[in-house]
mmCIF file of C-alpha atoms in Angstrom:
data_model
loop_
_atom_site.group_PDB
_atom_site.id
_atom_site.type_symbol
_atom_site.label_atom_id
_atom_site.label_comp_id
_atom_site.label_asym_id
_atom_site.label_seq_id
_atom_site.Cartn_x
_atom_site.Cartn_y
_atom_site.Cartn_z
ATOM 1 C CA MET S 1 73.543 -63.636 66.998
ATOM 2 C CA LYS S 2 72.784 -60.210 65.424
ATOM 3 C CA LYS S 3 75.555 -58.076 64.012
ATOM 4 C CA ASP S 4 75.698 -54.307 63.967
ATOM 5 C CA LEU S 5 77.872 -51.718 62.229
ATOM 6 C CA LEU S 6 78.694 -49.171 64.869
ATOM 7 C CA LYS S 7 82.303 -48.155 64.147
ATOM 8 C CA LEU S 8 85.200 -49.108 61.860
ATOM 9 C CA ILE S 9 87.673 -49.896 64.667
ATOM 10 C CA ASP S 10 85.343 -52.904 65.569
ATOM 11 C CA LEU S 11 86.038 -54.489 62.161
ATOM 12 C CA THR S 12 89.008 -56.374 60.654
ATOM 13 C CA GLU S 13 90.488 -56.033 57.167
ATOM 14 C CA GLY S 14 88.517 -59.137 56.132
ATOM 15 C CA ASP S 15 85.184 -57.624 57.306
ATOM 16 C CA ILE S 16 85.928 -54.516 55.283
ATOM 17 C CA LEU S 17 86.901 -56.314 52.211
ATOM 18 C CA HIS S 18 83.784 -58.573 52.436
ATOM 19 C CA ILE S 19 81.562 -55.490 52.592
ATOM 20 C CA LEU S 20 83.469 -53.937 49.565
ATOM 21 C CA ASP S 21 83.352 -57.141 47.407
ATOM 22 C CA THR S 22 79.607 -57.344 48.182
ATOM 23 C CA ALA S 23 79.077 -53.743 47.167
ATOM 24 C CA ASP S 24 81.017 -54.227 43.988
ATOM 25 C CA ARG S 25 78.814 -57.250 43.134
ATOM 26 C CA LEU S 26 75.513 -55.245 43.942
ATOM 27 C CA LYS S 27 76.728 -52.303 41.907
ATOM 28 C CA ALA S 28 77.493 -54.415 38.915
ATOM 29 C CA GLU S 29 74.051 -56.209 39.240
ATOM 30 C CA GLN S 30 72.440 -52.741 39.481
ATOM 31 C CA LYS S 31 74.238 -51.400 36.399
ATOM 32 C CA ALA S 32 73.338 -54.449 34.435
ATOM 33 C CA GLY S 33 69.648 -53.974 35.205
ATOM 34 C CA GLN S 34 69.359 -57.123 37.332
ATOM 35 C CA ARG S 35 66.820 -57.057 40.217
ATOM 36 C CA HIS S 36 68.096 -57.911 43.587
ATOM 37 C CA ASN S 37 65.891 -60.425 45.276
ATOM 38 C CA PHE S 38 66.990 -59.930 49.025
ATOM 39 C CA PRO S 39 65.995 -58.647 51.442
ATOM 40 C CA ALA S 40 62.496 -58.661 49.971
ATOM 41 C CA GLY S 41 59.810 -57.475 52.300
ATOM 42 C CA LYS S 42 62.372 -56.264 54.851
ATOM 43 C CA THR S 43 61.874 -52.830 56.644
ATOM 44 C CA LEU S 44 64.643 -50.378 57.577
ATOM 45 C CA ALA S 45 63.792 -47.821 60.271
ATOM 46 C CA MET S 46 65.928 -44.606 59.612
ATOM 47 C CA ILE S 47 66.405 -42.247 62.656
ATOM 48 C CA PHE S 48 67.663 -38.764 61.783
ATOM 49 C CA SER S 49 68.723 -36.514 64.596
ATOM 50 C CA LYS S 50 70.957 -34.748 62.097
ATOM 51 C CA ASN S 51 69.755 -33.920 58.653
ATOM 52 C CA SER S 52 71.330 -35.297 55.490
ATOM 53 C CA THR S 53 71.010 -35.520 51.687
ATOM 54 C CA ARG S 54 73.215 -38.287 50.775
ATOM 55 C CA THR S 55 72.510 -40.499 53.913
ATOM 56 C CA ARG S 56 68.785 -40.413 53.576
ATOM 57 C CA VAL S 57 68.532 -40.677 49.836
ATOM 58 C CA SER S 58 71.135 -43.504 49.579
ATOM 59 C CA PHE S 59 69.625 -45.701 52.404
ATOM 60 C CA GLU S 60 65.998 -45.162 51.358
ATOM 61 C CA THR S 61 66.851 -45.744 47.600
ATOM 62 C CA GLY S 62 69.119 -48.735 48.588
ATOM 63 C CA ILE S 63 66.539 -50.565 50.737
ATOM 64 C CA PHE S 64 63.993 -50.112 47.967
ATOM 65 C CA GLN S 65 66.359 -51.511 45.303
ATOM 66 C CA LEU S 66 66.909 -54.545 47.651
ATOM 67 C CA GLY S 67 63.222 -55.205 47.622
ATOM 68 C CA GLY S 68 62.431 -53.741 51.037
ATOM 69 C CA GLN S 69 61.095 -50.325 52.333
ATOM 70 C CA GLY S 70 62.552 -47.545 54.506
ATOM 71 C CA ILE S 71 60.713 -45.505 57.154
ATOM 72 C CA PHE S 72 62.004 -42.025 57.875
ATOM 73 C CA LEU S 73 61.912 -40.909 61.522
ATOM 74 C CA SER S 74 63.134 -37.381 62.429
ATOM 75 C CA ASN S 75 62.949 -36.322 66.029
ATOM 76 C CA ALA S 76 59.651 -34.519 65.185
ATOM 77 C CA ASP S 77 58.381 -37.884 63.821
ATOM 78 C CA SER S 78 59.222 -40.077 66.825
ATOM 79 C CA GLN S 79 58.917 -40.090 70.548
ATOM 80 C CA LEU S 80 62.697 -39.611 70.709
ATOM 81 C CA GLY S 81 61.986 -35.907 70.184
ATOM 82 C CA ARG S 82 59.868 -35.963 73.308
ATOM 83 C CA GLY S 83 62.353 -37.608 75.504
ATOM 84 C CA GLU S 84 61.652 -41.290 75.190
ATOM 85 C CA PRO S 85 64.702 -43.280 76.379
ATOM 86 C CA ILE S 86 66.793 -44.682 73.517
ATOM 87 C CA GLN S 87 66.403 -48.181 74.983
ATOM 88 C CA ASP S 88 62.588 -47.964 74.649
ATOM 89 C CA THR S 89 62.746 -46.830 71.060
ATOM 90 C CA ALA S 90 65.111 -49.761 70.402
ATOM 91 C CA ARG S 91 62.761 -52.311 71.859
ATOM 92 C CA VAL S 92 59.690 -50.926 69.988
ATOM 93 C CA LEU S 93 61.325 -50.726 66.558
ATOM 94 C CA SER S 94 62.678 -54.193 67.050
ATOM 95 C CA ARG S 95 59.066 -55.558 67.119
ATOM 96 C CA TYR S 96 58.280 -53.789 63.830
ATOM 97 C CA CYS S 97 61.301 -53.577 61.690
ATOM 98 C CA ASP S 98 64.264 -55.586 60.470
ATOM 99 C CA CYS S 99 67.070 -53.215 60.774
ATOM 100 C CA ILE S 100 67.812 -49.696 62.132
ATOM 101 C CA MET S 101 69.933 -46.849 60.667
ATOM 102 C CA ILE S 102 70.695 -43.940 63.057
ATOM 103 C CA ARG S 103 72.327 -40.629 62.225
ATOM 104 C CA THR S 104 72.971 -38.611 65.405
ATOM 105 C CA TYR S 105 75.489 -36.870 67.490
ATOM 106 C CA GLU S 106 76.624 -39.033 70.386
ATOM 107 C CA GLN S 107 78.337 -42.463 69.731
ATOM 108 C CA ASP S 108 76.958 -43.678 73.024
ATOM 109 C CA GLU S 109 73.379 -43.127 71.726
ATOM 110 C CA VAL S 110 74.200 -45.508 68.809
ATOM 111 C CA GLU S 111 75.830 -48.119 71.194
ATOM 112 C CA GLN S 112 72.866 -47.940 73.575
ATOM 113 C CA LEU S 113 70.427 -48.395 70.636
ATOM 114 C CA ALA S 114 72.312 -51.406 69.522
ATOM 115 C CA LYS S 115 72.625 -52.924 73.061
ATOM 116 C CA HIS S 116 68.838 -52.828 73.493
ATOM 117 C CA ALA S 117 67.756 -53.657 69.963
ATOM 118 C CA SER S 118 67.218 -57.304 68.831
ATOM 119 C CA ILE S 119 67.763 -56.264 65.149
ATOM 120 C CA PRO S 120 70.906 -54.958 63.413
ATOM 121 C CA VAL S 121 71.851 -51.281 63.968
ATOM 122 C CA ILE S 122 73.779 -49.185 61.436
ATOM 123 C CA ASN S 123 75.691 -46.090 62.431
ATOM 124 C CA GLY S 124 74.744 -43.582 59.806
ATOM 125 C CA LEU S 125 76.956 -40.922 61.384
ATOM 126 C CA THR S 126 78.019 -39.832 64.878
ATOM 127 C CA ASP S 127 80.360 -37.121 66.051
ATOM 128 C CA PHE S 128 82.916 -39.947 66.668
ATOM 129 C CA GLU S 129 82.796 -41.900 63.373
ATOM 130 C CA HIS S 130 81.141 -41.940 59.964
ATOM 131 C CA PRO S 131 81.659 -45.596 58.909
ATOM 132 C CA CYS S 132 79.328 -45.820 55.975
ATOM 133 C CA GLN S 133 81.016 -42.814 54.264
ATOM 134 C CA VAL S 134 84.528 -44.150 54.704
ATOM 135 C CA LEU S 135 83.541 -47.574 53.383
ATOM 136 C CA ALA S 136 82.310 -45.763 50.227
ATOM 137 C CA ASP S 137 85.556 -43.875 50.156
ATOM 138 C CA LEU S 138 87.548 -47.066 50.270
ATOM 139 C CA MET S 139 85.404 -48.697 47.632
ATOM 140 C CA THR S 140 85.995 -45.710 45.412
ATOM 141 C CA VAL S 141 89.776 -45.701 45.986
ATOM 142 C CA ARG S 142 89.905 -49.355 45.010
ATOM 143 C CA GLU S 143 87.935 -48.766 41.858
ATOM 144 C CA HIS S 144 90.328 -46.124 40.751
ATOM 145 C CA LYS S 145 93.645 -47.514 42.058
ATOM 146 C CA LYS S 146 92.762 -51.178 41.786
ATOM 147 C CA LYS S 147 94.139 -51.905 45.274
ATOM 148 C CA LEU S 148 94.128 -50.500 48.782
ATOM 149 C CA ARG S 149 97.237 -52.046 50.514
ATOM 150 C CA GLY S 150 100.420 -50.132 50.085
ATOM 151 C CA LEU S 151 98.700 -46.744 49.143
ATOM 152 C CA LYS S 152 99.273 -43.593 51.163
ATOM 153 C CA VAL S 153 96.270 -41.571 52.370
ATOM 154 C CA CYS S 154 96.435 -38.135 53.435
ATOM 155 C CA TYR S 155 93.690 -36.190 55.372
ATOM 156 C CA ILE S 156 93.912 -32.417 55.780
ATOM 157 C CA GLY S 157 91.421 -30.471 57.982
ATOM 158 C CA ASP S 158 89.375 -30.947 61.106
ATOM 159 C CA GLY S 159 90.193 -34.006 63.260
ATOM 160 C CA ASN S 160 86.495 -34.881 63.329
ATOM 161 C CA ASN S 161 84.411 -38.125 62.722
ATOM 162 C CA MET S 162 85.680 -38.260 58.975
ATOM 163 C CA ALA S 163 89.329 -38.115 60.105
ATOM 164 C CA ASN S 164 88.679 -40.757 62.794
ATOM 165 C CA SER S 165 87.004 -43.079 60.334
ATOM 166 C CA ILE S 166 89.552 -42.525 57.527
ATOM 167 C CA ILE S 167 92.480 -43.331 60.035
ATOM 168 C CA ALA S 168 90.718 -46.519 61.209
ATOM 169 C CA GLY S 169 89.533 -47.771 57.808
ATOM 170 C CA ALA S 170 92.804 -47.038 55.919
ATOM 171 C CA LEU S 171 95.129 -48.468 58.530
ATOM 172 C CA LEU S 172 92.988 -51.651 58.824
ATOM 173 C CA CYS S 173 93.265 -52.121 54.983
ATOM 174 C CA GLY S 174 97.053 -51.866 54.949
ATOM 175 C CA MET S 175 97.304 -48.256 53.842
ATOM 176 C CA ASP S 176 99.759 -45.632 55.280
ATOM 177 C CA VAL S 177 98.021 -42.616 56.722
ATOM 178 C CA SER S 178 99.175 -39.018 57.318
ATOM 179 C CA VAL S 179 96.907 -36.362 58.935
ATOM 180 C CA ALA S 180 97.432 -32.625 59.213
ATOM 181 C CA THR S 181 95.128 -30.698 61.618
ATOM 182 C CA PRO S 182 95.672 -27.612 63.868
ATOM 183 C CA ASP S 183 96.938 -28.650 67.350
ATOM 184 C CA ASP S 184 93.563 -27.935 68.838
ATOM 185 C CA TYR S 185 91.506 -29.994 66.484
ATOM 186 C CA ARG S 186 93.315 -33.355 66.604
ATOM 187 C CA PRO S 187 91.506 -36.620 65.980
ATOM 188 C CA HIS S 188 89.864 -38.495 68.924
ATOM 189 C CA GLN S 189 92.458 -39.887 71.381
ATOM 190 C CA THR S 190 90.790 -43.372 71.141
ATOM 191 C CA ILE S 191 91.606 -43.384 67.354
ATOM 192 C CA LEU S 192 95.236 -42.174 68.004
ATOM 193 C CA ASP S 193 95.618 -45.085 70.425
ATOM 194 C CA PHE S 194 94.226 -47.376 67.907
ATOM 195 C CA ALA S 195 96.568 -46.202 65.228
ATOM 196 C CA ALA S 196 99.539 -46.591 67.706
ATOM 197 C CA ARG S 197 98.648 -50.248 67.947
ATOM 198 C CA GLN S 198 98.779 -51.069 64.180
ATOM 199 C CA THR S 199 101.782 -52.748 62.638
ATOM 200 C CA GLY S 200 103.075 -52.958 59.113
ATOM 201 C CA VAL S 201 101.705 -49.515 58.231
ATOM 202 C CA THR S 202 102.885 -45.949 59.097
ATOM 203 C CA PHE S 203 100.813 -43.201 60.768
ATOM 204 C CA GLU S 204 101.845 -39.569 61.011
ATOM 205 C CA LEU S 205 99.997 -36.737 62.682
ATOM 206 C CA THR S 206 101.348 -33.248 61.985
ATOM 207 C CA ASN S 207 100.102 -29.514 61.834
ATOM 208 C CA LYS S 208 102.015 -29.104 58.488
ATOM 209 C CA PRO S 209 99.579 -29.900 55.555
ATOM 210 C CA ALA S 210 102.464 -29.887 52.913
ATOM 211 C CA GLN S 211 104.395 -32.465 54.915
ATOM 212 C CA ALA S 212 101.348 -34.704 55.295
ATOM 213 C CA ALA S 213 100.550 -34.515 51.444
ATOM 214 C CA LYS S 214 104.132 -35.541 50.514
ATOM 215 C CA GLY S 215 103.906 -38.819 48.431
ATOM 216 C CA ALA S 216 100.182 -39.151 48.940
ATOM 217 C CA ASP S 217 98.010 -41.292 46.527
ATOM 218 C CA VAL S 218 94.659 -39.992 47.959
ATOM 219 C CA ILE S 219 93.944 -36.692 49.701
ATOM 220 C CA PHE S 220 90.841 -36.299 51.848
ATOM 221 C CA THR S 221 89.338 -33.227 53.337
ATOM 222 C CA ASP S 222 86.068 -31.993 54.916
ATOM 223 C CA VAL S 223 84.345 -28.781 55.753
ATOM 224 C CA TRP S 224 85.940 -26.690 58.615
ATOM 225 C CA ALA S 225 82.638 -26.371 60.547
ATOM 226 C CA SER S 226 80.442 -29.508 60.378
ATOM 227 C CA MET S 227 76.772 -29.539 61.062
ATOM 228 C CA GLY S 228 76.094 -28.424 64.699
ATOM 229 C CA MET S 229 79.235 -26.367 64.782
ATOM 230 C CA GLU S 230 77.819 -23.308 63.001
ATOM 231 C CA GLY S 231 78.443 -21.191 66.078
ATOM 232 C CA GLU S 232 82.204 -21.935 65.952
ATOM 233 C CA ALA S 233 82.438 -21.069 62.286
ATOM 234 C CA GLU S 234 84.287 -17.758 62.731
ATOM 235 C CA ALA S 235 86.785 -19.206 65.105
ATOM 236 C CA ARG S 236 87.334 -22.208 62.825
ATOM 237 C CA MET S 237 87.839 -20.093 59.808
ATOM 238 C CA LYS S 238 90.793 -18.569 61.530
ATOM 239 C CA ALA S 239 92.097 -21.773 62.922
ATOM 240 C CA PHE S 240 92.097 -23.656 59.581
ATOM 241 C CA GLN S 241 93.781 -20.940 57.450
ATOM 242 C CA GLY S 242 96.641 -22.812 55.721
ATOM 243 C CA TYR S 243 94.688 -26.180 55.733
ATOM 244 C CA GLN S 244 93.170 -25.729 52.320
ATOM 245 C CA VAL S 245 93.682 -28.418 49.573
ATOM 246 C CA ASN S 246 95.043 -26.385 46.664
ATOM 247 C CA ASP S 247 97.607 -26.485 43.857
ATOM 248 C CA ASP S 248 100.467 -26.240 46.297
ATOM 249 C CA ILE S 249 99.262 -29.143 48.289
ATOM 250 C CA MET S 250 98.678 -31.226 45.153
ATOM 251 C CA ALA S 251 102.194 -30.568 44.020
ATOM 252 C CA GLN S 252 103.472 -32.478 47.086
ATOM 253 C CA ALA S 253 101.521 -35.584 46.166
ATOM 254 C CA ASN S 254 102.193 -38.509 43.903
ATOM 255 C CA PRO S 255 101.175 -38.149 40.173
ATOM 256 C CA GLY S 256 97.645 -39.217 39.645
ATOM 257 C CA CYS S 257 96.737 -38.509 43.326
ATOM 258 C CA MET S 258 93.041 -38.688 43.857
ATOM 259 C CA ILE S 259 90.722 -36.337 45.837
ATOM 260 C CA GLN S 260 87.886 -37.511 48.066
ATOM 261 C CA HIS S 261 85.397 -35.165 49.807
ATOM 262 C CA CYS S 262 82.314 -36.404 51.723
ATOM 263 C CA LEU S 263 80.294 -33.385 50.686
ATOM 264 C CA PRO S 264 78.838 -30.801 50.920
ATOM 265 C CA ALA S 265 82.105 -28.945 49.896
ATOM 266 C CA HIS S 266 82.776 -25.311 50.659
ATOM 267 C CA ARG S 267 84.851 -24.180 47.608
ATOM 268 C CA GLY S 268 87.327 -21.523 48.520
ATOM 269 C CA GLU S 269 87.569 -22.823 52.085
ATOM 270 C CA GLU S 270 88.797 -26.369 52.540
ATOM 271 C CA ILE S 271 89.404 -26.894 48.840
ATOM 272 C CA THR S 272 89.764 -24.654 45.951
ATOM 273 C CA GLU S 273 87.273 -24.607 42.955
ATOM 274 C CA LYS S 274 90.011 -25.544 40.571
ATOM 275 C CA VAL S 275 91.120 -28.688 42.553
ATOM 276 C CA PHE S 276 87.602 -29.737 43.252
ATOM 277 C CA GLU S 277 86.378 -29.568 39.617
ATOM 278 C CA ALA S 278 89.504 -31.257 38.420
ATOM 279 C CA HIS S 279 88.621 -34.228 40.591
ATOM 280 C CA ALA S 280 84.856 -33.978 40.514
ATOM 281 C CA ASP S 281 84.418 -37.300 38.780
ATOM 282 C CA GLU S 282 86.251 -39.096 41.639
ATOM 283 C CA ILE S 283 84.176 -37.114 44.219
ATOM 284 C CA PHE S 284 80.935 -37.879 42.668
ATOM 285 C CA ASP S 285 81.766 -41.607 42.149
ATOM 286 C CA GLU S 286 82.391 -41.512 45.984
ATOM 287 C CA ALA S 287 78.975 -40.021 46.456
ATOM 288 C CA GLU S 288 77.389 -42.676 44.452
ATOM 289 C CA ASN S 289 79.057 -45.524 46.122
ATOM 290 C CA ARG S 290 77.304 -44.504 49.375
ATOM 291 C CA LEU S 291 74.345 -46.226 47.761
ATOM 292 C CA HIS S 292 76.182 -49.457 46.888
ATOM 293 C CA VAL S 293 78.041 -49.771 50.126
ATOM 294 C CA GLN S 294 75.014 -49.235 52.226
ATOM 295 C CA LYS S 295 73.069 -51.844 50.257
ATOM 296 C CA ALA S 296 75.896 -54.234 50.967
ATOM 297 C CA ILE S 297 75.895 -53.479 54.696
ATOM 298 C CA MET S 298 72.006 -53.870 54.906
ATOM 299 C CA TYR S 299 72.287 -57.107 52.768
ATOM 300 C CA LEU S 300 74.848 -58.659 54.990
ATOM 301 C CA LEU S 301 73.438 -57.523 58.356
ATOM 302 C CA MET S 302 69.981 -59.004 57.392
ATOM 303 C CA GLY S 303 71.398 -62.382 56.567
ATOM 304 C CA GLY S 304 72.815 -62.152 53.104
ATOM 305 C CA GLN S 305 76.154 -63.962 52.326
#
């Protein structure tokens, strides 16, 4: 039976740790100059309805390093841009390729693609979740802190796909989570319902960033207006005043608190230049780990153990 990676709330702690352990191994092999020998000859179709630097380069480089090849498909390069139903694209690509990665807007589009594809489908980003990014975040936190369970994660900013995925991934891994968003920009209700069902961990949602940051081991933030929301930028700039990660916020956190940012970062908006640069090594470790985590996901979905 084929497996997909559509959203983190579908996974267990064991699933996540298996991906992270595999990513650690593939990263170590890569750093040691060892060649991976799986999945040699496999082809990854990469559908991009939303542009990206890190997602495209890391997936395309990753499948190449695994011995396969990637095919880039924007809306202009496929029949999706001319209105072909997603189920027909799923069935065609399933005849040619071995795995599909899609980066788009609606979560339902990814779910429908997976429903009709006979090959694995990876969610490269939707407006609901960004699972590959948060798996790379968890890998980076574990590298720096040597554990996940028992740490406190704080997210400050828009209750968007990043917030949804951080809540899901961190709670599943036994981490306490606090989130600070303006009242009109809360995480998705499905995620809040998921958080309410978790046991043995704490979850806090507040509109007070300093309160959320208190005792944090890791602080996450993201841009105030994500791709596709440019028309709301002015309103969001007003709504998110006070939600900047700065020295005052960092003073509330535990000593040695990490910063994670999925990039691109807007210095002077959601994070100050000083805080960003003080934690740049952690942030760019996080960016690099997109490569290793996505290689692990492709490896496991295409039959690796």
